[in-house]
mmCIF file of C-alpha atoms in Angstrom:
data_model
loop_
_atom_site.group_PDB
_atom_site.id
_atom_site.type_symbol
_atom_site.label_atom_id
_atom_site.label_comp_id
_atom_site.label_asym_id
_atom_site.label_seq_id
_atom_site.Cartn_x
_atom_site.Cartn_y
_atom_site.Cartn_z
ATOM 1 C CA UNK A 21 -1.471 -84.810 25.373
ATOM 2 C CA UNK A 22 0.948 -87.743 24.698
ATOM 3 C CA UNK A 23 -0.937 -90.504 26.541
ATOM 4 C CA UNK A 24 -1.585 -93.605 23.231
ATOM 5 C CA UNK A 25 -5.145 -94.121 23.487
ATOM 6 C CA UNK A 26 -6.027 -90.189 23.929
ATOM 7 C CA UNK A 27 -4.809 -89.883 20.489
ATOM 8 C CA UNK A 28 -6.645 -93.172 19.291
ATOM 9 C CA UNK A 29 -9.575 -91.569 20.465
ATOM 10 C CA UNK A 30 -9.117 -88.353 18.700
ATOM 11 C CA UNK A 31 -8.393 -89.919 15.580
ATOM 12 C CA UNK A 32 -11.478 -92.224 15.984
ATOM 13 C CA UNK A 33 -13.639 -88.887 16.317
ATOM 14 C CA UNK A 34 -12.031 -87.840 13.121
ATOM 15 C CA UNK A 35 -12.754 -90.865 11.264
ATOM 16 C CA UNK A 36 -15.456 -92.221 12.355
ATOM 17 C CA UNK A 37 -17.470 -88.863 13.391
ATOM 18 C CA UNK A 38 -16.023 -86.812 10.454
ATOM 19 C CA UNK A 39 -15.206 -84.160 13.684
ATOM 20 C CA UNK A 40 -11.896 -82.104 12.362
ATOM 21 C CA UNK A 41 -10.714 -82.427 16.004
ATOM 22 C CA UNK A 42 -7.310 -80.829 15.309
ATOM 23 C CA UNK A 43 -9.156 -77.416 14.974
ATOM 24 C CA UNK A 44 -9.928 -78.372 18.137
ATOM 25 C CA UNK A 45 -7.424 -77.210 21.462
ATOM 26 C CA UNK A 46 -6.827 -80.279 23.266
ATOM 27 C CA UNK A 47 -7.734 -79.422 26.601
ATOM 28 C CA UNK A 48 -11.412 -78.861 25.091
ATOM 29 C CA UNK A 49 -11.826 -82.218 23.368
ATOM 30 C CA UNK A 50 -9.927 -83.960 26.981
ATOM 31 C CA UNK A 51 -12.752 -82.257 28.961
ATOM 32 C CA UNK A 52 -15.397 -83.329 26.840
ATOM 33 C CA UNK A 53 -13.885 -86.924 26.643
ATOM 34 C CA UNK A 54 -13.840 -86.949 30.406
ATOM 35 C CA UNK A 55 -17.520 -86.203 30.824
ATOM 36 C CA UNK A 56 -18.063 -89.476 29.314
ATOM 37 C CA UNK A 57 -15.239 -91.187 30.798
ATOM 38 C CA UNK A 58 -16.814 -90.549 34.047
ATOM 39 C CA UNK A 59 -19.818 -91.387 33.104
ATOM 40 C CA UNK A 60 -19.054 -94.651 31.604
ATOM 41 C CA UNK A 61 -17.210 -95.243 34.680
ATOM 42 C CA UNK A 62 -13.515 -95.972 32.796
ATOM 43 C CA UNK A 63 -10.903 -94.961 34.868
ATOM 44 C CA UNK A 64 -8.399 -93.861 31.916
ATOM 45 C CA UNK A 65 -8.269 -93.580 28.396
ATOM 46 C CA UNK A 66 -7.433 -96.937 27.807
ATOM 47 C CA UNK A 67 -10.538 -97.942 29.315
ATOM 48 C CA UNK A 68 -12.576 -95.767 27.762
ATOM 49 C CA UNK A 69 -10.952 -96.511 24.089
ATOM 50 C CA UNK A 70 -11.967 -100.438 24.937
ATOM 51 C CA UNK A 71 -15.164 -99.058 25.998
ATOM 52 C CA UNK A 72 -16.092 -97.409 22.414
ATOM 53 C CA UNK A 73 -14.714 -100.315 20.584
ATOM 54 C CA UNK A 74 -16.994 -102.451 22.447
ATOM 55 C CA UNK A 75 -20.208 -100.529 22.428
ATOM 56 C CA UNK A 76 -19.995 -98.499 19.077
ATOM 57 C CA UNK A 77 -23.067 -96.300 20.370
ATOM 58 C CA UNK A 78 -21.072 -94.359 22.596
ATOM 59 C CA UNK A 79 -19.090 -92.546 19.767
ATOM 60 C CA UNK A 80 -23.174 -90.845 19.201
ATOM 61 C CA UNK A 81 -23.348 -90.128 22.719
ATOM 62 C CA UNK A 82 -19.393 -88.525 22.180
ATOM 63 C CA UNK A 83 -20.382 -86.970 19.808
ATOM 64 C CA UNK A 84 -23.391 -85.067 21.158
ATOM 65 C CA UNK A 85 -21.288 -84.432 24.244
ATOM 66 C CA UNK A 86 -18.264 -82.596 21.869
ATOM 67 C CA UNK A 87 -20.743 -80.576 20.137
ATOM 68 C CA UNK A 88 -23.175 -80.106 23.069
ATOM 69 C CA UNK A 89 -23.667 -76.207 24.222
ATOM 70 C CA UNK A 90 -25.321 -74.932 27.602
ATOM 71 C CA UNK A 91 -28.274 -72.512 25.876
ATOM 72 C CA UNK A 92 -31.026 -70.594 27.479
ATOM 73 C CA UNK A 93 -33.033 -67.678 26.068
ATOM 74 C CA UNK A 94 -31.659 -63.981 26.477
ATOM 75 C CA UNK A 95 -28.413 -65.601 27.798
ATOM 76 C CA UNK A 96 -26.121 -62.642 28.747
ATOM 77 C CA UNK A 97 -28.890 -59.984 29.594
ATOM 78 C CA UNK A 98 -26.527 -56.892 28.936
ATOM 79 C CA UNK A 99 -25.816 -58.169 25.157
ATOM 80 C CA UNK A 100 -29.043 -58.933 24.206
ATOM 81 C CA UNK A 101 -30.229 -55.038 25.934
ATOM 82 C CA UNK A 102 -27.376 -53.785 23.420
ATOM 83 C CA UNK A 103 -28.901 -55.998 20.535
ATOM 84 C CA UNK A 104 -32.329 -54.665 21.317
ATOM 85 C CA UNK A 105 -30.528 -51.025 20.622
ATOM 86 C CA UNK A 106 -29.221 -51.985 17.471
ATOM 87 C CA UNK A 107 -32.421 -54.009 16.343
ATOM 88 C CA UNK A 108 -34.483 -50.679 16.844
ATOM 89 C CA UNK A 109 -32.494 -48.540 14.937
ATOM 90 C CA UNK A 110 -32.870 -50.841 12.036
ATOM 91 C CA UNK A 111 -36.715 -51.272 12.729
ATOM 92 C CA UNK A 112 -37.164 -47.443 12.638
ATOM 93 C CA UNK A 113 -35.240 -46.728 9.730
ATOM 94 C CA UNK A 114 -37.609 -46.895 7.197
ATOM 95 C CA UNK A 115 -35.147 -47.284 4.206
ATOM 96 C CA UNK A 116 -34.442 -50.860 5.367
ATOM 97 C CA UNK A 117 -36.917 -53.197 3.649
ATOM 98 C CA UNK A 118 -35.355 -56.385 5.261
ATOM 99 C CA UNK A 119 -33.228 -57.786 8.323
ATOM 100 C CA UNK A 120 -30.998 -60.713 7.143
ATOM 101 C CA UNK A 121 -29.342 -62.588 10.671
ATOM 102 C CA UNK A 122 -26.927 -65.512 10.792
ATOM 103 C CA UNK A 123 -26.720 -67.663 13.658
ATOM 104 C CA UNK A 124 -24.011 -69.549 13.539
ATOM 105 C CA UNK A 125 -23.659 -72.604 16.193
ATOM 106 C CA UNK A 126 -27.161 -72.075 17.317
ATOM 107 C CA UNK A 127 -27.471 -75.231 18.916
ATOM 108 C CA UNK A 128 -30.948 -76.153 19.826
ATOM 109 C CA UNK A 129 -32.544 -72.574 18.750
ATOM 110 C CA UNK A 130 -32.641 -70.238 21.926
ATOM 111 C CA UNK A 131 -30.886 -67.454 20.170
ATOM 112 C CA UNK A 132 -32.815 -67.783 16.698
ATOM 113 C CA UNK A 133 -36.192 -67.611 18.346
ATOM 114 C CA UNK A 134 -34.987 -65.310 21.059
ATOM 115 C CA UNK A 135 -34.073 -62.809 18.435
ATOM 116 C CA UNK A 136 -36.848 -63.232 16.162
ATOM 117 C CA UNK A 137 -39.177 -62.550 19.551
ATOM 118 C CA UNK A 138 -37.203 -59.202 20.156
ATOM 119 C CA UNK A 139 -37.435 -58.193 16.593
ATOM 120 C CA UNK A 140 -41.215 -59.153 16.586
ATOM 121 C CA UNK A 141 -41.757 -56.618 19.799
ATOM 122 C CA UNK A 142 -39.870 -54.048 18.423
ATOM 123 C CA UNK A 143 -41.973 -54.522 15.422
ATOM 124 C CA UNK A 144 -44.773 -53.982 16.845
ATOM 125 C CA UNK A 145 -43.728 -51.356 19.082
ATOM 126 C CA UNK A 146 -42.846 -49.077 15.948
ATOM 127 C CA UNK A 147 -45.528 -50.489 14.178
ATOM 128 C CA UNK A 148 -43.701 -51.331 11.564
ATOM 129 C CA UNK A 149 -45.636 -54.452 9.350
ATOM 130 C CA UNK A 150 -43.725 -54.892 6.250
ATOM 131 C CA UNK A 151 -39.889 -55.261 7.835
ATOM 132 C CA UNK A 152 -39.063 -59.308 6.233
ATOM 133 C CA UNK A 153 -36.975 -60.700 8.884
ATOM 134 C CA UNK A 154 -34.812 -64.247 7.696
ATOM 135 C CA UNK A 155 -32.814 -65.717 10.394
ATOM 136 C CA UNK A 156 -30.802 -68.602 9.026
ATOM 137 C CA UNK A 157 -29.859 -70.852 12.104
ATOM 138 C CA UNK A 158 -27.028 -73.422 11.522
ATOM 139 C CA UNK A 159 -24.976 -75.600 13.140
ATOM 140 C CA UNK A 160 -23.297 -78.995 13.080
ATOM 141 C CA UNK A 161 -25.048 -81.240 14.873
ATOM 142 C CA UNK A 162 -28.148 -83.029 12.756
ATOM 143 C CA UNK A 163 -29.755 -84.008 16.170
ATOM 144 C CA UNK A 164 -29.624 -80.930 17.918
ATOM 145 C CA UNK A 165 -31.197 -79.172 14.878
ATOM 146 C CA UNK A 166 -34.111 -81.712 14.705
ATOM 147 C CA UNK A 167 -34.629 -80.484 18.672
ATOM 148 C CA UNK A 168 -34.565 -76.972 17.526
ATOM 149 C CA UNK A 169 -37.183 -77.019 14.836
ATOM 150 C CA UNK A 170 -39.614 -78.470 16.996
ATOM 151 C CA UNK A 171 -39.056 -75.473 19.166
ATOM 152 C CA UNK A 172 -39.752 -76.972 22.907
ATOM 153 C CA UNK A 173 -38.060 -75.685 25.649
ATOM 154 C CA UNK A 174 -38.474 -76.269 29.638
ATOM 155 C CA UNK A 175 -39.326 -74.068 32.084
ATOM 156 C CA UNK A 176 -35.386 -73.157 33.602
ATOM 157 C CA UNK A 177 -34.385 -72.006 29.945
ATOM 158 C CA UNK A 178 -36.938 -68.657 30.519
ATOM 159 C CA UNK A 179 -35.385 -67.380 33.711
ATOM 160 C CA UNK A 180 -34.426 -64.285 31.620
ATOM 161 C CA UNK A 181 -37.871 -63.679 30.011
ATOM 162 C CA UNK A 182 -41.041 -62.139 31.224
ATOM 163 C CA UNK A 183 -43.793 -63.808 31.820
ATOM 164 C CA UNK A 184 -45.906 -62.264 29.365
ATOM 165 C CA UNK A 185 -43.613 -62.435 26.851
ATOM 166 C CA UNK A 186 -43.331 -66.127 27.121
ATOM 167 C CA UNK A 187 -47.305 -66.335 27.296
ATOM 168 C CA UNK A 188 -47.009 -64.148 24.428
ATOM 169 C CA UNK A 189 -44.802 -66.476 21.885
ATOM 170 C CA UNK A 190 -45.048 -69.855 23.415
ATOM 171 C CA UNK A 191 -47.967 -72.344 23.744
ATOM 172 C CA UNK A 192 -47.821 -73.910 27.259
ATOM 173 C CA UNK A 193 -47.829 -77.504 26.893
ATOM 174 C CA UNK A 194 -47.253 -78.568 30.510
ATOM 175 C CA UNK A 195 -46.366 -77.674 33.953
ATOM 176 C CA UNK A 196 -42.618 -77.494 32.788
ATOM 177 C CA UNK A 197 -42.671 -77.242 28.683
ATOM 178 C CA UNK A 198 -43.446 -74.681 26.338
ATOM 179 C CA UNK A 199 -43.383 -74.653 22.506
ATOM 180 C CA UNK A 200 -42.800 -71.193 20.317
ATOM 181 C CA UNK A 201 -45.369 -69.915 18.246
ATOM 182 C CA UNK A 202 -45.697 -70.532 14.625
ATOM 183 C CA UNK A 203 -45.688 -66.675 13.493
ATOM 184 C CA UNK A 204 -41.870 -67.078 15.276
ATOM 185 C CA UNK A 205 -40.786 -70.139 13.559
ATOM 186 C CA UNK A 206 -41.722 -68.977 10.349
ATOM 187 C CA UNK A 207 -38.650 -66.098 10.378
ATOM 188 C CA UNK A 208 -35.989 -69.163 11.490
ATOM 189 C CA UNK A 209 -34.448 -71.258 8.915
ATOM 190 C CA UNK A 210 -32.255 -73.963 10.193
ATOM 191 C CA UNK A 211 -29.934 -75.655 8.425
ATOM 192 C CA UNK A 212 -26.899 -78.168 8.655
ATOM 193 C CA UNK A 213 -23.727 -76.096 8.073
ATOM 194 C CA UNK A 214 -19.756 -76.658 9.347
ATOM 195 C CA UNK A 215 -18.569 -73.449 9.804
ATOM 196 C CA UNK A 216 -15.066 -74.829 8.917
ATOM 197 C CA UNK A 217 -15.251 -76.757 5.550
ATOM 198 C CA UNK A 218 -18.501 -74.446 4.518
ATOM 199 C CA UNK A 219 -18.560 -70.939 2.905
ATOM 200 C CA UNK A 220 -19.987 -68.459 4.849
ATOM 201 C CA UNK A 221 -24.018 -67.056 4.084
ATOM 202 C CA UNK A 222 -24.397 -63.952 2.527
ATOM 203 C CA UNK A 223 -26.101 -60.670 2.849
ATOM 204 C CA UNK A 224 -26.378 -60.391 6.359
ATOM 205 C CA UNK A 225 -27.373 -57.711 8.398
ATOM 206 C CA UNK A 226 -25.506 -59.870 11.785
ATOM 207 C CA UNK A 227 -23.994 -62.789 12.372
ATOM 208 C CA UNK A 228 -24.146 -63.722 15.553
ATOM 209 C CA UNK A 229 -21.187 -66.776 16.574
ATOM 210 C CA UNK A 230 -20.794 -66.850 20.865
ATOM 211 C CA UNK A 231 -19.256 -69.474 22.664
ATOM 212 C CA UNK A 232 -18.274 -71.278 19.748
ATOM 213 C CA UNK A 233 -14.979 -70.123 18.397
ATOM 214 C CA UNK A 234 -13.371 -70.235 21.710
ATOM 215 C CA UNK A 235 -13.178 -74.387 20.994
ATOM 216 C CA UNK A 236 -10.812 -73.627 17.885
ATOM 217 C CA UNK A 237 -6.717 -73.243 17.393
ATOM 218 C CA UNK A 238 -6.010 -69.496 16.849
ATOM 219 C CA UNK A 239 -5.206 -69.797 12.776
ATOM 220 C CA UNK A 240 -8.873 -71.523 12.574
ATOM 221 C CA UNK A 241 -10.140 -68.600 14.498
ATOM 222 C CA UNK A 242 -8.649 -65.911 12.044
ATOM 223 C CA UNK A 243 -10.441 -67.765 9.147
ATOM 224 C CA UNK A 244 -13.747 -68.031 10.464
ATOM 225 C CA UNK A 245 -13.678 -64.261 11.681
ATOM 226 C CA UNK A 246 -12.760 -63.573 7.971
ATOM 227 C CA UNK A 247 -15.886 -65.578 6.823
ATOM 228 C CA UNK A 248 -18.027 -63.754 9.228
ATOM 229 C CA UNK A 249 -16.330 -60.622 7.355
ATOM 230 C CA UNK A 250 -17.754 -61.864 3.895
ATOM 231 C CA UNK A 251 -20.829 -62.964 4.998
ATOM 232 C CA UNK A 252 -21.771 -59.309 6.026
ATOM 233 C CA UNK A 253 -23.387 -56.243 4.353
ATOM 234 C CA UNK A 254 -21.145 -53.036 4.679
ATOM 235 C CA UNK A 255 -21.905 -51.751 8.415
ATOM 236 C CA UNK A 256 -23.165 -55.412 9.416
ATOM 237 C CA UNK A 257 -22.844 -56.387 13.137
ATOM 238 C CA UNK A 258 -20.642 -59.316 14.077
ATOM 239 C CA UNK A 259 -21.277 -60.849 17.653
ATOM 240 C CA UNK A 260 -19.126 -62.590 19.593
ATOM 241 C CA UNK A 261 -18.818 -64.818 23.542
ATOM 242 C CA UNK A 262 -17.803 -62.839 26.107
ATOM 243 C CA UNK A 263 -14.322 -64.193 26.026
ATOM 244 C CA UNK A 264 -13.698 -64.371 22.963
ATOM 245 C CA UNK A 265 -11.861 -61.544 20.547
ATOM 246 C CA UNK A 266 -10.747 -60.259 16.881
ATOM 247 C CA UNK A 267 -7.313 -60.861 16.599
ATOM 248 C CA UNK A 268 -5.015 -61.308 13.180
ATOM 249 C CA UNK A 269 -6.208 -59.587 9.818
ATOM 250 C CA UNK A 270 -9.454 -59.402 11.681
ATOM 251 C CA UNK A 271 -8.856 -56.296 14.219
ATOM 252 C CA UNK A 272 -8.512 -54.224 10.753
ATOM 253 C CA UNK A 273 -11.956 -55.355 9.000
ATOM 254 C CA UNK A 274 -14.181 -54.593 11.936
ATOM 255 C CA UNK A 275 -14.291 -51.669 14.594
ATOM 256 C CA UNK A 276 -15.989 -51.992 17.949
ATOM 257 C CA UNK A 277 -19.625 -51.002 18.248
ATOM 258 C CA UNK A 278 -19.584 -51.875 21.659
ATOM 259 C CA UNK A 279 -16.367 -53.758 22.793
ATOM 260 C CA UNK A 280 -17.373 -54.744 26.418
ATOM 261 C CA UNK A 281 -20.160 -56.747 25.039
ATOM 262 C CA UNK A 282 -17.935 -58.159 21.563
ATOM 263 C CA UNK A 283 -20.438 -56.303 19.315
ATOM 264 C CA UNK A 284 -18.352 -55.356 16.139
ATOM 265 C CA UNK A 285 -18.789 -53.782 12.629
ATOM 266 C CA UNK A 286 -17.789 -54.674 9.702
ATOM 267 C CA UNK A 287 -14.786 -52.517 8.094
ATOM 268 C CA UNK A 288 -14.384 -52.333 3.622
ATOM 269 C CA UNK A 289 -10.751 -53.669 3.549
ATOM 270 C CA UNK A 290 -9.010 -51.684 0.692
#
């Protein structure tokens, strides 16, 4: 993109947001951009670069809109049946004392607490009451975090839940909200994290990272798969978008679990 003022923009988001937006591919950050162009009603980006000098609160409302993600519990139901598979093997195998889970870009906590209610069921299914399960939730948005740990959600974000399941984890505060349980947020951590400038956690069972590192420039993509690599235990499950895949150094340190649904483990490099 060679247009002046798309590039004054970017490096506005840089400086002013602290956003590394040349991870970034610039067709992502120009469709983002033109979400609030249009709603700001600026017909180019010379308008819209006016716009934010003029009204400095837009650049939160950019911001929310660069780093924004479309969640809803149990997205994808034939990866989370596959998850369920992998969480009961480790929930039957007695030898394994505790299940360690990285969600990385968890935006406003559907995955966290989705997977802590499908551990909790399998739990109890295998009645199995002394399994510690930590899921550290992070991502880069303080906001969006905030949102998360109060755990409300509306009614639309459950279309791939059962009823009783909701009734089961969630106090009904409305006709269209619900809140999760307390015995669910207590196995989420959330924390603040940028997957780029950070380290990776450690000791984790899965890391979980879909629909995230599609937004990044290939050599960005390599690094972060390598973190997700040292973040793991030996055997540990890395899970990926639909559309997104190893490539680099990374196709040797992990081997398909189940490649349809970008369910990997991890590989000891030598």
């Amino acid at each position: 993109m060679d247009d002046m003022y798309f590039k004054r923009i970017k490096r506005d988001i840089g400086t002013k947001l602290k956003i590394q937006v040349d991870q970034y591919k610039d067709t992502y950050i120009l469709r983002r951009v033109s979400v609030r162009m249009r709603l700001c009603k600026c017909k180019d980006f010379k308008e819209y670069y006016e716009y934010l000098t003029k009204n400095p609160s837009e650049y939160e409302k950019l911001e929310n809109t660069l780093t924004v993600n479309v969640t809803e519990f149990w997205r994808d139901r034939t990866v989370y049946n596959e998850l369920r598979n992998v969480f009961e093997k480790m929930v039957t195998d007695r030898t394994i004392r505790s299940i360690r889970i990285w969600s990385a870009g968890c935006s406003s906590g559907e995955e966290p607490y989705g997977l802590a209610v499908m551990i909790k069921e399998l739990m109890e299914k295998h009645n199995q009451k002394f399994l510690r399960v930590m899921i550290t939730a992070t991502d880069l948005d303080k906001e969006i975090l905030e949102r998360a740990k109060e755990g409300t959600y509306i009614s639309k974000q459950f279309k791939n839940m059962d009823q009783d399941v909701i009734d089961k984890y969630f106090d009904k505060l409305n006709d269209k909200e619900y809140q999760i349980k307390k015995e669910i947020k207590r196995m989420v951590q959330f924390k603040k994290h940028d997957l780029i400038k950070e380290g990776p956690m450690k000791d984790m069972n899965m890391v979980l990272c879909r629909n995230v590192i599609i937004y990044f420039e290939k050599d960005i993509q390599e690094k972060l798969f390598m973190k997700f690599h040292e973040a793991l235990n030996d055997g540990g499950y890395l899970v990926l978008g639909k559309t997104e895949m190893l490539h680099g150094d990374s196709r040797n340190a992990f081997k398909p679990s189940n490649h349809r649904e970008r369910i990997y483990q991890k590989l000891k490099i030598n």
